[in-house]
Short mmCIF file of C-alpha atoms and ligand atoms in Angstrom, two decimals:
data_model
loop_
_atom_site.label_atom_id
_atom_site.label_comp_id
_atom_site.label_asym_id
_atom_site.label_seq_id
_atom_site.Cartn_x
_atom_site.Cartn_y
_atom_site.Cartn_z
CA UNK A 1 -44.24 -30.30 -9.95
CA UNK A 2 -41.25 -32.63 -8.96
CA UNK A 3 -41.82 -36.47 -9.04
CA UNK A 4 -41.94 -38.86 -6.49
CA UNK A 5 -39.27 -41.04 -6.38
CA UNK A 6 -37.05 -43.76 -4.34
CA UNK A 7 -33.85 -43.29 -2.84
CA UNK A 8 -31.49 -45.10 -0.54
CA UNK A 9 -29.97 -43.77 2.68
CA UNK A 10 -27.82 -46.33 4.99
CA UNK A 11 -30.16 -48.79 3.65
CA UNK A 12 -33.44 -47.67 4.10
CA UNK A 13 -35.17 -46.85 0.80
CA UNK A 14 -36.99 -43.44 1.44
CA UNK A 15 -39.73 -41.82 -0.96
CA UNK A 16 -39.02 -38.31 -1.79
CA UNK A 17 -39.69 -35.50 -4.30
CA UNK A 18 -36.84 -35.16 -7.15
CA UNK A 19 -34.52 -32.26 -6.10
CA UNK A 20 -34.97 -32.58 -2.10
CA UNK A 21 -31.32 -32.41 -0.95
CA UNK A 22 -30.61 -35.27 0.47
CA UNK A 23 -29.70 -33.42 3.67
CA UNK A 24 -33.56 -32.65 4.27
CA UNK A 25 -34.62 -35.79 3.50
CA UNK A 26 -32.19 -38.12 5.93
CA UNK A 27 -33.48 -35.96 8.87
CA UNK A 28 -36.78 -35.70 7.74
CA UNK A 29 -36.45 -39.21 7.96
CA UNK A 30 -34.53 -39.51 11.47
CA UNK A 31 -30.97 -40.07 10.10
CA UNK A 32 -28.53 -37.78 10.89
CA UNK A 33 -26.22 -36.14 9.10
CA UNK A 34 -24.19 -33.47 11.17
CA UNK A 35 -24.56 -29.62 9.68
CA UNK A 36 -24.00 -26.04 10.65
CA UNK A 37 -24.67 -23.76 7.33
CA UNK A 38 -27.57 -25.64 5.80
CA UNK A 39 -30.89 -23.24 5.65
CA UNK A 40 -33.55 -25.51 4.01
CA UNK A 41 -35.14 -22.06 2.33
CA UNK A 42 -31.93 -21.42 0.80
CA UNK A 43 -32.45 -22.34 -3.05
CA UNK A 44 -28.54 -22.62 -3.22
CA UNK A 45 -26.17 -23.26 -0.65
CA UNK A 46 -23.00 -21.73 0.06
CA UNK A 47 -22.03 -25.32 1.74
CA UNK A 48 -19.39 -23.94 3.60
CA UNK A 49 -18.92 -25.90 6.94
CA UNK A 50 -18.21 -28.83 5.39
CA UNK A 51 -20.24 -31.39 7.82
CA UNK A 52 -22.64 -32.90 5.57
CA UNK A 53 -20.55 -35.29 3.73
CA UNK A 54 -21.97 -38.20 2.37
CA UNK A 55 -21.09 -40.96 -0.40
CA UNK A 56 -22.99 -41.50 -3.54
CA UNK A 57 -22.62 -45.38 -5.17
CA UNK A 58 -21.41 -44.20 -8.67
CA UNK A 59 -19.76 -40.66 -7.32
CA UNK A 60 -15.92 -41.47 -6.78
CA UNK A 61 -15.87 -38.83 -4.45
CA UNK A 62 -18.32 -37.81 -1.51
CA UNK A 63 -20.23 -34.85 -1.80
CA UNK A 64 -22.31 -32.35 0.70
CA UNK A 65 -25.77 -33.65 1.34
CA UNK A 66 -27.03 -29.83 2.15
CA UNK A 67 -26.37 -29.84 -2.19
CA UNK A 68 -26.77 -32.73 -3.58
CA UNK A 69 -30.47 -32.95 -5.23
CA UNK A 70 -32.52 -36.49 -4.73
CA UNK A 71 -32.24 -38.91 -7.82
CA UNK A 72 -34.09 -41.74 -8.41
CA UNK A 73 -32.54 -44.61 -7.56
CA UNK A 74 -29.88 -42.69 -5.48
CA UNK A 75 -27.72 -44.99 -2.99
CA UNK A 76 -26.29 -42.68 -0.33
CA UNK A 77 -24.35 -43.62 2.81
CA UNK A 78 -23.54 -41.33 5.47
CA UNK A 79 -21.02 -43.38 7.47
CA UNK A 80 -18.26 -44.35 5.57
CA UNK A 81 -14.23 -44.13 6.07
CA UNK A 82 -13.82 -41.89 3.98
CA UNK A 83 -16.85 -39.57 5.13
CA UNK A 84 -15.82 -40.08 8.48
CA UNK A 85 -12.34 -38.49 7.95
CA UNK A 86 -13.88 -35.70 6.02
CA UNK A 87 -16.44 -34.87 8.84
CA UNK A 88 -13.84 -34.90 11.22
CA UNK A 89 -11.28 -32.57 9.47
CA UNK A 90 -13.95 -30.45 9.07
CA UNK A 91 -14.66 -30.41 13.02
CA UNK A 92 -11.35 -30.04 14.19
CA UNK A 93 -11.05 -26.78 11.68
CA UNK A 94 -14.14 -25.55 13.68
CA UNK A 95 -13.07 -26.38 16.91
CA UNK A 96 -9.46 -24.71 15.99
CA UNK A 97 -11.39 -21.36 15.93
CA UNK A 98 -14.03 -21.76 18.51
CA UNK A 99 -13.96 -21.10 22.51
CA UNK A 100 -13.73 -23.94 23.99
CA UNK A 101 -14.80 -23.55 27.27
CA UNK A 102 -17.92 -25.16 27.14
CA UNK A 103 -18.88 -25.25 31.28
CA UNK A 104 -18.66 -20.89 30.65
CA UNK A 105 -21.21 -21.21 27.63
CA UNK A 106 -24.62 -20.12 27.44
CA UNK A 107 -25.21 -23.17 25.28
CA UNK A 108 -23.81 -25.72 27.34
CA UNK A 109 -25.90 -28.96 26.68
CA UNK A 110 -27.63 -27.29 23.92
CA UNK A 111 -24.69 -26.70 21.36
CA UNK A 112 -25.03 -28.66 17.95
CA UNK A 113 -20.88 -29.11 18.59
CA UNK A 114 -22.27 -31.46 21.98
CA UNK A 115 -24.57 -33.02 19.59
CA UNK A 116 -21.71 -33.79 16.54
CA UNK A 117 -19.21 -34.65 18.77
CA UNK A 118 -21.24 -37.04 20.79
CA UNK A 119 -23.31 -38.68 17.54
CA UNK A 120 -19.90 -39.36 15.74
CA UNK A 121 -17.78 -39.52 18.39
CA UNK A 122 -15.68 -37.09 18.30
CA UNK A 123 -14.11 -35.06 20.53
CA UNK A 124 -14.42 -31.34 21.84
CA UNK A 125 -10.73 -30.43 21.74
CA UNK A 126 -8.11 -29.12 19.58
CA UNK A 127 -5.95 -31.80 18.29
CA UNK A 128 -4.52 -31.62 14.55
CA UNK A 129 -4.95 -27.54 13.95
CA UNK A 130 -3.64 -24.79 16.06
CA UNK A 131 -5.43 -22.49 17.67
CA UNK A 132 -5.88 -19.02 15.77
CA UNK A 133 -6.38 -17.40 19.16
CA UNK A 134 -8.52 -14.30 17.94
CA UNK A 135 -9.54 -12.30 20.60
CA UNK A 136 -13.14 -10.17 20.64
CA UNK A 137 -15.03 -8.28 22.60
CA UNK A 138 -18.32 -9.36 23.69
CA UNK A 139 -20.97 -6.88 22.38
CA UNK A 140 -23.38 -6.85 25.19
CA UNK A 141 -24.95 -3.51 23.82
CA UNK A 142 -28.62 -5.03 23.09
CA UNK A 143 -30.72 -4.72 25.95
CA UNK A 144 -31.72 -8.97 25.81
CA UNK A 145 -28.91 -10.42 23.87
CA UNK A 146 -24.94 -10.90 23.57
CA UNK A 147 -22.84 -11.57 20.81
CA UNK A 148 -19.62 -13.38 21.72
CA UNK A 149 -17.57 -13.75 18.32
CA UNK A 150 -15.37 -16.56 20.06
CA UNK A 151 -18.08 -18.82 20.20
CA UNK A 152 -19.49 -18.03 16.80
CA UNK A 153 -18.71 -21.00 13.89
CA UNK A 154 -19.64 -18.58 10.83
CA UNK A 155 -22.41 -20.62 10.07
CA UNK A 156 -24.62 -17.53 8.99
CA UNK A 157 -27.84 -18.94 10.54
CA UNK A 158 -28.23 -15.67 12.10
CA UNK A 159 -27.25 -13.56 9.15
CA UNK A 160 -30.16 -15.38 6.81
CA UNK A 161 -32.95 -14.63 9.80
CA UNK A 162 -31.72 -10.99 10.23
CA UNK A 163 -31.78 -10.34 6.51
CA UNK A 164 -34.45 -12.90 4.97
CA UNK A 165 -37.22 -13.37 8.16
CA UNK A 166 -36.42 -10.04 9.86
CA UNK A 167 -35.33 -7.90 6.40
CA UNK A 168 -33.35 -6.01 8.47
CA UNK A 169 -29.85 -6.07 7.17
CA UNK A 170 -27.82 -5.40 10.33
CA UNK A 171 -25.25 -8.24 10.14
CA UNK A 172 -23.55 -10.16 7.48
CA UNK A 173 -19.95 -11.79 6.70
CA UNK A 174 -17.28 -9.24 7.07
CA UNK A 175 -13.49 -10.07 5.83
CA UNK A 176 -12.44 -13.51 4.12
CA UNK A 177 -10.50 -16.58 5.20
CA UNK A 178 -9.27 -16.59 8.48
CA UNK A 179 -10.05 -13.36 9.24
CA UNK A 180 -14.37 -13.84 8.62
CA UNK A 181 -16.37 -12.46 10.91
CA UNK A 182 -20.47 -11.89 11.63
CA UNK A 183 -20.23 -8.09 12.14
CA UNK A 184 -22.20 -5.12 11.57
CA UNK A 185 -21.62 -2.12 8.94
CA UNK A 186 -18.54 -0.39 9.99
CA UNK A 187 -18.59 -3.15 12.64
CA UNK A 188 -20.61 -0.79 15.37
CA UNK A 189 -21.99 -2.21 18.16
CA UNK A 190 -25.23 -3.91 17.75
CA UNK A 191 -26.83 -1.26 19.67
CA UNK A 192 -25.57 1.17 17.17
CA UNK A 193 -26.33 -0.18 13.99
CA UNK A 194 -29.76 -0.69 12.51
CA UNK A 195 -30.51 -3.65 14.62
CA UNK A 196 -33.99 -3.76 15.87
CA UNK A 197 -33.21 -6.32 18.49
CA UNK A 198 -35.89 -8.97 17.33
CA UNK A 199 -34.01 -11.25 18.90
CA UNK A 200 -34.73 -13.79 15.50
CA UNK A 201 -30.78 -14.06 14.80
CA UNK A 202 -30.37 -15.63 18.85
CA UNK A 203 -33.09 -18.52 18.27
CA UNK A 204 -31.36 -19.54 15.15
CA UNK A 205 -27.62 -19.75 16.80
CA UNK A 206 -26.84 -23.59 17.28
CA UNK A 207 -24.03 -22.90 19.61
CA UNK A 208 -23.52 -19.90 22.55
CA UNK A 209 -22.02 -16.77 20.06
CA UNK A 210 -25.49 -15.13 20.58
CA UNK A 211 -27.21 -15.46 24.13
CA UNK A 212 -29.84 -13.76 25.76
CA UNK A 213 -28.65 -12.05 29.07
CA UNK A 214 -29.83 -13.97 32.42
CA UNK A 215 -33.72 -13.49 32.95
CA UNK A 216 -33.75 -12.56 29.02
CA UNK A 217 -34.22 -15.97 27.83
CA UNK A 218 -37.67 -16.04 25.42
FE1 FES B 1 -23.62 -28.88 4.16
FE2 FES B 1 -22.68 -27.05 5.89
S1 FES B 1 -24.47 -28.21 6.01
S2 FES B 1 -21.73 -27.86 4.09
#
């Protein structure tokens, strides 16, 4: 069994067990750290949206709090210049791929995006990073749900409850770099593949790629 031990976050010293990423434990403890990919069930994680930055006293770089196991004796901060750039780079590559028309979204008010942009101040536009303009279809073949792509922020929240909580298997990543995509085998519509519609992958999106329909809502 993991100790208990102390560690430091903004300046609050915080008991936790050995190993808790530090992630867990600053929200656990009402401090927020923005994140998209982080699944707290995940024993190791693919850290790939690049929101969690925090700095370590000691580290001479920052590191992602969704990896970064608790030490005793740790000193982490999660606003510092350097963090702060990181964070927003990582935003504004989001935002560069993500439909911004947030008045049109299903998630409007209830996007973690709002919630980053507004707790570091940053805002909901494009500014450094082109646009890569993909275009999708919505899939509006389940009988609850939708799946707009140009809202989705490859997070894989939904792919995790479709494949761990549901073990059903109908999504995952598809392609690499700027061409990823959630998408089914052979990329058929939802209705098609072996979805069973549990509806588990929409209560997991944090932003408006997968809706339920009007009058759907759970
Ligand atoms: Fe840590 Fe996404 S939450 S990299």
């Amino acid at each position: 069994m993991s100790k208990t031990i102390t560690i430091t976050i903004d300046g609050h010293p915080i008991e936790t067990r050995s190993g808790e990423k530090i992630l867990w434990v600053a929200l656990e403890n009402d401090i927020y750290i923005p994140h998209l990919c982080a699944i707290k069930e995940e024993g190791r994680p693919n850290s790939s949206c690049r929101l969690c930055f925090v700095e370590i006293e000691g580290l001479s770089n920052p590191v992602t709090a969704c990896s970064k196991g608790a030490e005793d004796g740790l000193v982490v901060k999660t606003r510092t210049e350097r963090v702060d750039r990181l964070v927003k780079t990582a935003f504004e590559l989001i935002l560069s791929d993500h439909n911004l028309k947030c008045r049109e979204c299903p998630a409007n008010r209830n996007c973690v995006l709002q919630k980053i942009a507004k707790e570091r101040g940053l805002k909901l536009r494009r500014q450094r990073f082109a646009p890569l303009n993909r275009t999708f279809e919505i899939d509006e073949s389940p009988a609850e749900f939708a799946f707009d792509r140009s809202r989705c922020v490859l997070c894989g929240q939904c792919v995790w409850a479709d494949r761990v909580e549901a073990k059903v298997g109908a999504i995952g990543f598809t392609n690499r770099g700027i061409n990823r995509v959630v998408s089914t085998f052979n990329d058929l519509s939802l209705a098609e593949s072996i979805c069973t519609e549990c509806t588990l992958c929409v209560d997991v999106c944090p932003v408006g790629a997968l809706y339920y329909k009007k009058g759907q809502e759970s």
